[in-house]
């Protein structure tokens, strides 16, 4: 036994005698993780979060969360002598008078954008592959919670420098709060410590941004990962992969090295962006002043869709007994986002209610084999893209020679027309792909080689699929539609007949599939050929 | 499942294909070298970082294609850090891919659902313990406990009471009083009608009494935009027309939609546009909304001149400025 | 400062004299311009310049603006717009306009400096208006205050021209152009004449010194090197979001594909 092994043994012995963890650790180190690039999206989120914690901590060493008015005396000449909040002055100090401060600010902001982007990409992967199905509904809900908190956390961070751009964002957020019926004005005065902008807001959101929300994030991420760990990762279908097993690489050493290495890669890419690409140049924007504004004021991208919705809202305001109800703010600012996020959180339950499928699923769906779900996803993405486009309509107008009025009308109509269109088209595409799969299994791959038959006819040679490929294309289940249960066996009308009818209608749409080839089909065809 | 509908059979995991480095010592040596070199790149990155931190002046600039002339200190700090981190990652991943075991391993799942006897056991345990606690037998304790737990939540809510004052009339009042002078923002110079040409604008604030400092809270409500057009271009009712002065009309600059500063004035169309959400207001028709999400015109400030010929407010705003709120019309 | 006080006096001389003596005002104007622009230009040279301008005008401008610049159909009257307006519109290539779209855009100027001066002199001779300025007489480097200029820019200009001066959208396809790369005198002339949709910033509302401060800030913003890397068009979060998705997440997904691909 080498000296190194002896030391390691002693350490392991010391720990195990106090924790009894040998068995658990052994199991953990040999835990199997399936490998696929799309499974790394969640890791990007996790690593960006760690980068955010590290770079954010660095920024707190100098940042002064105060709206106290100071005169700027730092080294950035064009702002020299101006009155501004201590928060803005300290953000400038970090940018120009702390070596590496600007780099860390930019890394922090880029990491935030990538954090949110990767989270959305991860969500799309989970959605389109059906990874949210039983038993993973809790994790889906936690994910939706993380996404919501991420948007809030990002917005608060964007607001902290107290520059003219972010101050405008706060101004708009305040208007949304103020629009809440009955309690809006009170809420606003409580949050801002008086009339907008007051002198309290920055220090309050600072605590929320650096302590409260990161704490909740940490807790939720931990639970999220523990559930992944405990339920074992899902896997893509393929030969040898079943609902009962998980095929991949053991944690130690391969997966550990890959995942650990990937952390450094994510950090490296973020640092690269921080080095070469300027982000949120607050020194150009100037200190916040509610009487000033810049053309093309936008929020960060994950809020852009909300801003786009607010822009396209019709000018509606209702008056109830003399009280004002700002529908033009409430509908796009609170009600539609509320419906979207609630619907998203409930989706796993809705889908299993429609399909009647209450079994566990560990094998992922190929998106084409769940046409309705895929189409719904495409529909949501279309909705988000239209609103996002409208959120940047002023920039699109100047850069592509359009008018904001045109883009606004395009978005107003498009946001209603295009998503259903996307649904129909995507569903058609899915079914066509299924048909192509069926052809492929039954008739093999087209090779492009022509041969002449004895009687002079030309045919193209089809190469049969490998058994692995053929299995992959046919391994999925095709669930039958649920029948409506209108009355029981004695002819008594089911009290839930309407619900049952709706469900059966949806289920029929869900079950619309191109029949996959069975072993029998293949055998028959092979018999015919030879 | 009937035999006709049986799926194709699962051919099982494909056979493991050995990598070059698994079978060829030379290839393994080469991979080892590559990993080492990648780690060395990281070392170079750290050296670059240290050099940039200590050796490159913070005011040094360097021309880089695409980026333009850019701050060298910041750029090389960042590139050094990026290299140092990125290549550690690349080395680790390359190591894992080429030299660490790549045999796919199968692990088996069990259903999440507990065994039936465990579930029954759990239910009976919970029932037993609840019975032992006697909650069902002692309703008085149950009710008072629920009551006290319900009420204890009041204290933390009350403690938040001092987060802010109540709005009171604050949302409806501005510093504009009858006779308040209009002064330039910034500059605080009083304005005569002749200062403003037709087609001209001015950003103004109310003149504050001596000793009072203008805070952001004031600007958030007081900001006003002065616009001068030819009087015959107005399309106003008699009252609103009397609020203008020789073609000069004043509107609150705080958007009636969400409170951004609406100062984007088009001289040709006489339209005001809010850059945040593109509400468009027609100046000639008392800032009537002609496009976008805002539901109300911008509040108009009645103006006239004082005895010294300076522009003053005739009266305070006749309605609250800024975004709507529940009790706005009360 | 000497130039500015003179300039100011001149500018306000115009409106006052308008009622009394058009001719006298014109002479005052020519005198002022002669002093400020070309001290050596004599009275007869001036007359030739005006004549030359009248000729160019008749050839190139009168079809829209009328033979005597009184305005006709598409083109507005130019009586009283002053030399500043002519210098701005013609020397930045906006006039003569090529196509009558919503926006009259900046382009390669059609007339050379001499011709522009002639046109300006002719239009100015019709009625007094804001005088053209030269880059040299605007002592923005000396008299401008950059921080004050930034403050003024954010208060008066940024709502249309963007916080970084990159320009922005107006209604119905019109836009406020970028203020980067614009000659100093043209920035000044734009402020005092209010070309196209832009409002006028008169000399009492935004004093000449304040205008020079704005120019100083703009010129700084124009020449400031990148402090944090590529500027990404200086249009804020939209391009940043795009770069975050495409370059940031794109690179990382690329690495992830490599990372999970089987080595051979």
PDB file of C-alpha atoms in Angstrom, chain A residues 76-284:
ATOM      1  CA  UNK A  76     -15.048  59.073 -15.574  1.00  0.00           C
ATOM      2  CA  UNK A  77     -14.798  62.653 -16.840  1.00  0.00           C
ATOM      3  CA  UNK A  78     -18.114  63.081 -18.706  1.00  0.00           C
ATOM      4  CA  UNK A  79     -20.066  62.630 -15.467  1.00  0.00           C
ATOM      5  CA  UNK A  80     -17.717  64.517 -13.239  1.00  0.00           C
ATOM      6  CA  UNK A  81     -19.422  66.809 -10.746  1.00  0.00           C
ATOM      7  CA  UNK A  82     -22.946  65.573 -11.498  1.00  0.00           C
ATOM      8  CA  UNK A  83     -25.402  64.857  -8.729  1.00  0.00           C
ATOM      9  CA  UNK A  84     -26.363  61.201  -8.604  1.00  0.00           C
ATOM     10  CA  UNK A  85     -27.316  58.441  -6.207  1.00  0.00           C
ATOM     11  CA  UNK A  86     -24.590  56.719  -4.232  1.00  0.00           C
ATOM     12  CA  UNK A  87     -25.689  53.490  -5.889  1.00  0.00           C
ATOM     13  CA  UNK A  88     -24.922  54.844  -9.350  1.00  0.00           C
ATOM     14  CA  UNK A  89     -21.691  56.490  -8.195  1.00  0.00           C
ATOM     15  CA  UNK A  90     -20.480  53.243  -6.644  1.00  0.00           C
ATOM     16  CA  UNK A  91     -21.398  51.316  -9.808  1.00  0.00           C
ATOM     17  CA  UNK A  92     -19.220  53.768 -11.738  1.00  0.00           C
ATOM     18  CA  UNK A  93     -16.520  53.337  -9.114  1.00  0.00           C
ATOM     19  CA  UNK A  94     -16.600  49.566  -9.647  1.00  0.00           C
ATOM     20  CA  UNK A  95     -16.443  50.089 -13.407  1.00  0.00           C
ATOM     21  CA  UNK A  96     -13.583  52.559 -13.543  1.00  0.00           C
ATOM     22  CA  UNK A  97     -11.719  52.693 -10.263  1.00  0.00           C
ATOM     23  CA  UNK A  98     -11.556  49.050  -9.251  1.00  0.00           C
ATOM     24  CA  UNK A  99      -9.149  46.994 -11.332  1.00  0.00           C
ATOM     25  CA  UNK A 100     -11.128  44.193 -12.947  1.00  0.00           C
ATOM     26  CA  UNK A 101     -14.341  45.741 -11.633  1.00  0.00           C
ATOM     27  CA  UNK A 102     -15.801  46.398 -15.047  1.00  0.00           C
ATOM     28  CA  UNK A 103     -14.826  42.900 -16.111  1.00  0.00           C
ATOM     29  CA  UNK A 104     -16.654  41.421 -13.123  1.00  0.00           C
ATOM     30  CA  UNK A 105     -19.706  43.626 -13.747  1.00  0.00           C
ATOM     31  CA  UNK A 106     -19.806  42.458 -17.342  1.00  0.00           C
ATOM     32  CA  UNK A 107     -19.264  38.819 -16.375  1.00  0.00           C
ATOM     33  CA  UNK A 108     -22.086  39.148 -13.844  1.00  0.00           C
ATOM     34  CA  UNK A 109     -24.466  40.588 -16.409  1.00  0.00           C
ATOM     35  CA  UNK A 110     -23.521  38.164 -19.208  1.00  0.00           C
ATOM     36  CA  UNK A 111     -23.851  35.278 -16.779  1.00  0.00           C
ATOM     37  CA  UNK A 112     -27.336  36.526 -15.933  1.00  0.00           C
ATOM     38  CA  UNK A 113     -28.359  36.608 -19.587  1.00  0.00           C
ATOM     39  CA  UNK A 114     -26.916  33.134 -20.186  1.00  0.00           C
ATOM     40  CA  UNK A 115     -28.496  31.885 -16.941  1.00  0.00           C
ATOM     41  CA  UNK A 116     -31.927  32.898 -18.192  1.00  0.00           C
ATOM     42  CA  UNK A 117     -31.320  31.775 -21.775  1.00  0.00           C
ATOM     43  CA  UNK A 118     -30.084  28.356 -20.680  1.00  0.00           C
ATOM     44  CA  UNK A 119     -33.026  28.057 -18.300  1.00  0.00           C
ATOM     45  CA  UNK A 120     -35.462  28.654 -21.147  1.00  0.00           C
ATOM     46  CA  UNK A 121     -33.565  26.253 -23.417  1.00  0.00           C
ATOM     47  CA  UNK A 122     -33.570  23.637 -20.632  1.00  0.00           C
ATOM     48  CA  UNK A 123     -37.292  24.153 -20.142  1.00  0.00           C
ATOM     49  CA  UNK A 124     -37.896  23.660 -23.847  1.00  0.00           C
ATOM     50  CA  UNK A 125     -35.852  20.437 -23.836  1.00  0.00           C
ATOM     51  CA  UNK A 126     -37.820  19.099 -20.878  1.00  0.00           C
ATOM     52  CA  UNK A 127     -41.113  20.118 -22.440  1.00  0.00           C
ATOM     53  CA  UNK A 128     -40.563  18.795 -25.959  1.00  0.00           C
ATOM     54  CA  UNK A 129     -39.225  15.443 -24.762  1.00  0.00           C
ATOM     55  CA  UNK A 130     -41.957  14.948 -22.179  1.00  0.00           C
ATOM     56  CA  UNK A 131     -39.475  14.718 -19.326  1.00  0.00           C
ATOM     57  CA  UNK A 132     -41.992  16.426 -17.031  1.00  0.00           C
ATOM     58  CA  UNK A 133     -44.271  13.381 -16.946  1.00  0.00           C
ATOM     59  CA  UNK A 134     -44.801  11.263 -13.869  1.00  0.00           C
ATOM     60  CA  UNK A 135     -42.835  11.013 -11.597  1.00  0.00           C
ATOM     61  CA  UNK A 136     -41.188  14.369 -12.372  1.00  0.00           C
ATOM     62  CA  UNK A 137     -44.108  16.794 -12.015  1.00  0.00           C
ATOM     63  CA  UNK A 138     -42.713  18.327  -8.806  1.00  0.00           C
ATOM     64  CA  UNK A 139     -39.438  19.079 -10.503  1.00  0.00           C
ATOM     65  CA  UNK A 140     -41.280  20.724 -13.381  1.00  0.00           C
ATOM     66  CA  UNK A 141     -43.126  22.979 -10.948  1.00  0.00           C
ATOM     67  CA  UNK A 142     -39.896  23.850  -9.156  1.00  0.00           C
ATOM     68  CA  UNK A 143     -38.427  24.676 -12.552  1.00  0.00           C
ATOM     69  CA  UNK A 144     -41.294  27.002 -13.405  1.00  0.00           C
ATOM     70  CA  UNK A 145     -40.789  28.630  -9.993  1.00  0.00           C
ATOM     71  CA  UNK A 146     -37.081  29.089 -10.691  1.00  0.00           C
ATOM     72  CA  UNK A 147     -37.839  30.652 -14.056  1.00  0.00           C
ATOM     73  CA  UNK A 148     -40.265  33.122 -12.497  1.00  0.00           C
ATOM     74  CA  UNK A 149     -37.838  34.011  -9.730  1.00  0.00           C
ATOM     75  CA  UNK A 150     -35.062  34.288 -12.296  1.00  0.00           C
ATOM     76  CA  UNK A 151     -36.980  36.946 -14.174  1.00  0.00           C
ATOM     77  CA  UNK A 152     -37.570  38.898 -10.964  1.00  0.00           C
ATOM     78  CA  UNK A 153     -33.985  38.460  -9.786  1.00  0.00           C
ATOM     79  CA  UNK A 154     -32.639  39.567 -13.148  1.00  0.00           C
ATOM     80  CA  UNK A 155     -34.861  42.613 -13.231  1.00  0.00           C
ATOM     81  CA  UNK A 156     -33.807  43.668  -9.725  1.00  0.00           C
ATOM     82  CA  UNK A 157     -30.144  43.264 -10.603  1.00  0.00           C
ATOM     83  CA  UNK A 158     -30.603  45.303 -13.770  1.00  0.00           C
ATOM     84  CA  UNK A 159     -32.165  48.005 -11.569  1.00  0.00           C
ATOM     85  CA  UNK A 160     -29.425  48.223  -8.949  1.00  0.00           C
ATOM     86  CA  UNK A 161     -26.990  50.536 -10.794  1.00  0.00           C
ATOM     87  CA  UNK A 162     -29.744  53.188 -10.719  1.00  0.00           C
ATOM     88  CA  UNK A 163     -28.890  54.497 -14.156  1.00  0.00           C
ATOM     89  CA  UNK A 164     -31.343  56.215 -16.482  1.00  0.00           C
ATOM     90  CA  UNK A 165     -32.202  53.033 -18.385  1.00  0.00           C
ATOM     91  CA  UNK A 166     -32.887  50.839 -15.370  1.00  0.00           C
ATOM     92  CA  UNK A 167     -34.640  53.662 -13.528  1.00  0.00           C
ATOM     93  CA  UNK A 168     -37.079  53.801 -16.411  1.00  0.00           C
ATOM     94  CA  UNK A 169     -37.647  50.070 -15.890  1.00  0.00           C
ATOM     95  CA  UNK A 170     -38.438  50.660 -12.226  1.00  0.00           C
ATOM     96  CA  UNK A 171     -40.766  53.483 -13.198  1.00  0.00           C
ATOM     97  CA  UNK A 172     -42.725  51.029 -15.364  1.00  0.00           C
ATOM     98  CA  UNK A 173     -42.729  48.361 -12.658  1.00  0.00           C
ATOM     99  CA  UNK A 174     -44.107  50.974 -10.263  1.00  0.00           C
ATOM    100  CA  UNK A 175     -46.898  51.771 -12.701  1.00  0.00           C
ATOM    101  CA  UNK A 176     -47.839  48.085 -12.819  1.00  0.00           C
ATOM    102  CA  UNK A 177     -47.902  47.893  -9.014  1.00  0.00           C
ATOM    103  CA  UNK A 178     -49.942  51.067  -8.837  1.00  0.00           C
ATOM    104  CA  UNK A 179     -52.452  49.660 -11.322  1.00  0.00           C
ATOM    105  CA  UNK A 180     -53.405  46.764  -9.033  1.00  0.00           C
ATOM    106  CA  UNK A 181     -57.023  47.332  -8.030  1.00  0.00           C
ATOM    107  CA  UNK A 182     -57.791  48.644  -4.521  1.00  0.00           C
ATOM    108  CA  UNK A 183     -54.362  48.158  -2.928  1.00  0.00           C
ATOM    109  CA  UNK A 184     -52.077  49.357  -5.743  1.00  0.00           C
ATOM    110  CA  UNK A 185     -51.295  52.811  -4.388  1.00  0.00           C
ATOM    111  CA  UNK A 186     -50.704  51.445  -0.889  1.00  0.00           C
ATOM    112  CA  UNK A 187     -48.425  48.697  -2.183  1.00  0.00           C
ATOM    113  CA  UNK A 188     -46.445  51.198  -4.185  1.00  0.00           C
ATOM    114  CA  UNK A 189     -46.012  53.554  -1.253  1.00  0.00           C
ATOM    115  CA  UNK A 190     -44.991  50.666   0.992  1.00  0.00           C
ATOM    116  CA  UNK A 191     -42.491  49.268  -1.486  1.00  0.00           C
ATOM    117  CA  UNK A 192     -40.942  52.632  -2.356  1.00  0.00           C
ATOM    118  CA  UNK A 193     -41.206  54.072   1.142  1.00  0.00           C
ATOM    119  CA  UNK A 194     -43.331  56.931  -0.184  1.00  0.00           C
ATOM    120  CA  UNK A 195     -43.878  58.522  -3.560  1.00  0.00           C
ATOM    121  CA  UNK A 196     -41.860  57.204  -6.502  1.00  0.00           C
ATOM    122  CA  UNK A 197     -38.843  57.036  -6.638  1.00  0.00           C
ATOM    123  CA  UNK A 198     -38.336  57.848  -2.963  1.00  0.00           C
ATOM    124  CA  UNK A 199     -35.110  57.099  -1.139  1.00  0.00           C
ATOM    125  CA  UNK A 200     -35.596  53.528   0.019  1.00  0.00           C
ATOM    126  CA  UNK A 201     -36.137  51.400  -3.048  1.00  0.00           C
ATOM    127  CA  UNK A 202     -32.555  50.514  -3.981  1.00  0.00           C
ATOM    128  CA  UNK A 203     -31.558  49.357  -0.519  1.00  0.00           C
ATOM    129  CA  UNK A 204     -34.689  47.233  -0.287  1.00  0.00           C
ATOM    130  CA  UNK A 205     -34.286  45.489  -3.618  1.00  0.00           C
ATOM    131  CA  UNK A 206     -30.588  45.063  -2.852  1.00  0.00           C
ATOM    132  CA  UNK A 207     -31.378  42.813   0.093  1.00  0.00           C
ATOM    133  CA  UNK A 208     -33.906  40.929  -2.000  1.00  0.00           C
ATOM    134  CA  UNK A 209     -31.411  40.601  -4.847  1.00  0.00           C
ATOM    135  CA  UNK A 210     -28.366  39.458  -2.888  1.00  0.00           C
ATOM    136  CA  UNK A 211     -29.899  37.603   0.042  1.00  0.00           C
ATOM    137  CA  UNK A 212     -33.544  36.668  -0.141  1.00  0.00           C
ATOM    138  CA  UNK A 213     -33.859  35.469  -3.732  1.00  0.00           C
ATOM    139  CA  UNK A 214     -30.429  33.789  -3.965  1.00  0.00           C
ATOM    140  CA  UNK A 215     -31.324  31.960  -0.746  1.00  0.00           C
ATOM    141  CA  UNK A 216     -34.587  30.732  -2.213  1.00  0.00           C
ATOM    142  CA  UNK A 217     -32.746  29.862  -5.425  1.00  0.00           C
ATOM    143  CA  UNK A 218     -30.195  27.823  -3.530  1.00  0.00           C
ATOM    144  CA  UNK A 219     -32.934  25.919  -1.702  1.00  0.00           C
ATOM    145  CA  UNK A 220     -34.983  25.261  -4.834  1.00  0.00           C
ATOM    146  CA  UNK A 221     -31.962  24.269  -6.908  1.00  0.00           C
ATOM    147  CA  UNK A 222     -30.909  21.858  -4.181  1.00  0.00           C
ATOM    148  CA  UNK A 223     -34.319  20.204  -4.126  1.00  0.00           C
ATOM    149  CA  UNK A 224     -34.389  20.192  -7.933  1.00  0.00           C
ATOM    150  CA  UNK A 225     -31.054  18.386  -8.101  1.00  0.00           C
ATOM    151  CA  UNK A 226     -31.858  16.017  -5.252  1.00  0.00           C
ATOM    152  CA  UNK A 227     -34.960  14.935  -7.107  1.00  0.00           C
ATOM    153  CA  UNK A 228     -32.967  14.397 -10.310  1.00  0.00           C
ATOM    154  CA  UNK A 229     -30.512  12.370  -8.292  1.00  0.00           C
ATOM    155  CA  UNK A 230     -33.121  10.328  -6.492  1.00  0.00           C
ATOM    156  CA  UNK A 231     -35.405   9.688  -9.463  1.00  0.00           C
ATOM    157  CA  UNK A 232     -32.415   9.062 -11.761  1.00  0.00           C
ATOM    158  CA  UNK A 233     -32.056  10.945 -15.012  1.00  0.00           C
ATOM    159  CA  UNK A 234     -34.359  10.332 -17.952  1.00  0.00           C
ATOM    160  CA  UNK A 235     -32.822   8.992 -21.148  1.00  0.00           C
ATOM    161  CA  UNK A 236     -33.460   9.153 -24.855  1.00  0.00           C
ATOM    162  CA  UNK A 237     -34.956   6.009 -26.382  1.00  0.00           C
ATOM    163  CA  UNK A 238     -32.731   3.582 -28.251  1.00  0.00           C
ATOM    164  CA  UNK A 239     -31.625  -0.004 -28.298  1.00  0.00           C
ATOM    165  CA  UNK A 240     -31.034  -1.348 -24.823  1.00  0.00           C
ATOM    166  CA  UNK A 241     -32.684   1.627 -23.163  1.00  0.00           C
ATOM    167  CA  UNK A 242     -35.932   0.866 -21.364  1.00  0.00           C
ATOM    168  CA  UNK A 243     -38.252   2.358 -18.790  1.00  0.00           C
ATOM    169  CA  UNK A 244     -36.593   0.153 -16.203  1.00  0.00           C
ATOM    170  CA  UNK A 245     -32.953   1.052 -16.696  1.00  0.00           C
ATOM    171  CA  UNK A 246     -30.644   3.986 -17.175  1.00  0.00           C
ATOM    172  CA  UNK A 247     -27.650   3.719 -19.490  1.00  0.00           C
ATOM    173  CA  UNK A 248     -24.700   6.072 -19.243  1.00  0.00           C
ATOM    174  CA  UNK A 249     -21.399   6.801 -17.574  1.00  0.00           C
ATOM    175  CA  UNK A 250     -20.592   6.449 -13.891  1.00  0.00           C
ATOM    176  CA  UNK A 251     -20.159   9.636 -11.888  1.00  0.00           C
ATOM    177  CA  UNK A 252     -16.569   8.813 -10.976  1.00  0.00           C
ATOM    178  CA  UNK A 253     -14.440   9.543 -12.828  1.00  0.00           C
ATOM    179  CA  UNK A 254     -15.855  10.174 -16.314  1.00  0.00           C
ATOM    180  CA  UNK A 255     -18.930  12.174 -15.556  1.00  0.00           C
ATOM    181  CA  UNK A 256     -17.248  14.083 -12.739  1.00  0.00           C
ATOM    182  CA  UNK A 257     -14.455  15.188 -15.036  1.00  0.00           C
ATOM    183  CA  UNK A 258     -16.863  16.151 -17.787  1.00  0.00           C
ATOM    184  CA  UNK A 259     -19.264  18.044 -15.540  1.00  0.00           C
ATOM    185  CA  UNK A 260     -16.467  19.672 -13.553  1.00  0.00           C
ATOM    186  CA  UNK A 261     -14.673  20.596 -16.743  1.00  0.00           C
ATOM    187  CA  UNK A 262     -17.864  22.009 -18.165  1.00  0.00           C
ATOM    188  CA  UNK A 263     -18.151  24.392 -15.210  1.00  0.00           C
ATOM    189  CA  UNK A 264     -14.790  25.876 -16.132  1.00  0.00           C
ATOM    190  CA  UNK A 265     -15.827  26.061 -19.769  1.00  0.00           C
ATOM    191  CA  UNK A 266     -19.031  27.936 -18.935  1.00  0.00           C
ATOM    192  CA  UNK A 267     -17.050  30.313 -16.710  1.00  0.00           C
ATOM    193  CA  UNK A 268     -14.443  30.715 -19.434  1.00  0.00           C
ATOM    194  CA  UNK A 269     -17.009  31.557 -22.117  1.00  0.00           C
ATOM    195  CA  UNK A 270     -18.722  34.035 -19.799  1.00  0.00           C
ATOM    196  CA  UNK A 271     -15.386  35.662 -18.986  1.00  0.00           C
ATOM    197  CA  UNK A 272     -14.626  35.827 -22.698  1.00  0.00           C
ATOM    198  CA  UNK A 273     -17.874  37.691 -23.330  1.00  0.00           C
ATOM    199  CA  UNK A 274     -17.108  39.936 -20.379  1.00  0.00           C
ATOM    200  CA  UNK A 275     -13.738  40.716 -21.920  1.00  0.00           C
ATOM    201  CA  UNK A 276     -14.729  41.420 -25.509  1.00  0.00           C
ATOM    202  CA  UNK A 277     -18.341  42.592 -25.436  1.00  0.00           C
ATOM    203  CA  UNK A 278     -19.624  45.588 -23.586  1.00  0.00           C
ATOM    204  CA  UNK A 279     -22.864  45.050 -21.689  1.00  0.00           C
ATOM    205  CA  UNK A 280     -25.030  47.636 -19.970  1.00  0.00           C
ATOM    206  CA  UNK A 281     -22.607  50.580 -20.326  1.00  0.00           C
ATOM    207  CA  UNK A 282     -24.223  52.546 -17.492  1.00  0.00           C
ATOM    208  CA  UNK A 283     -21.759  55.408 -17.830  1.00  0.00           C
ATOM    209  CA  UNK A 284     -23.359  56.336 -21.138  1.00  0.00           C
TER     210      UNK A 284
END
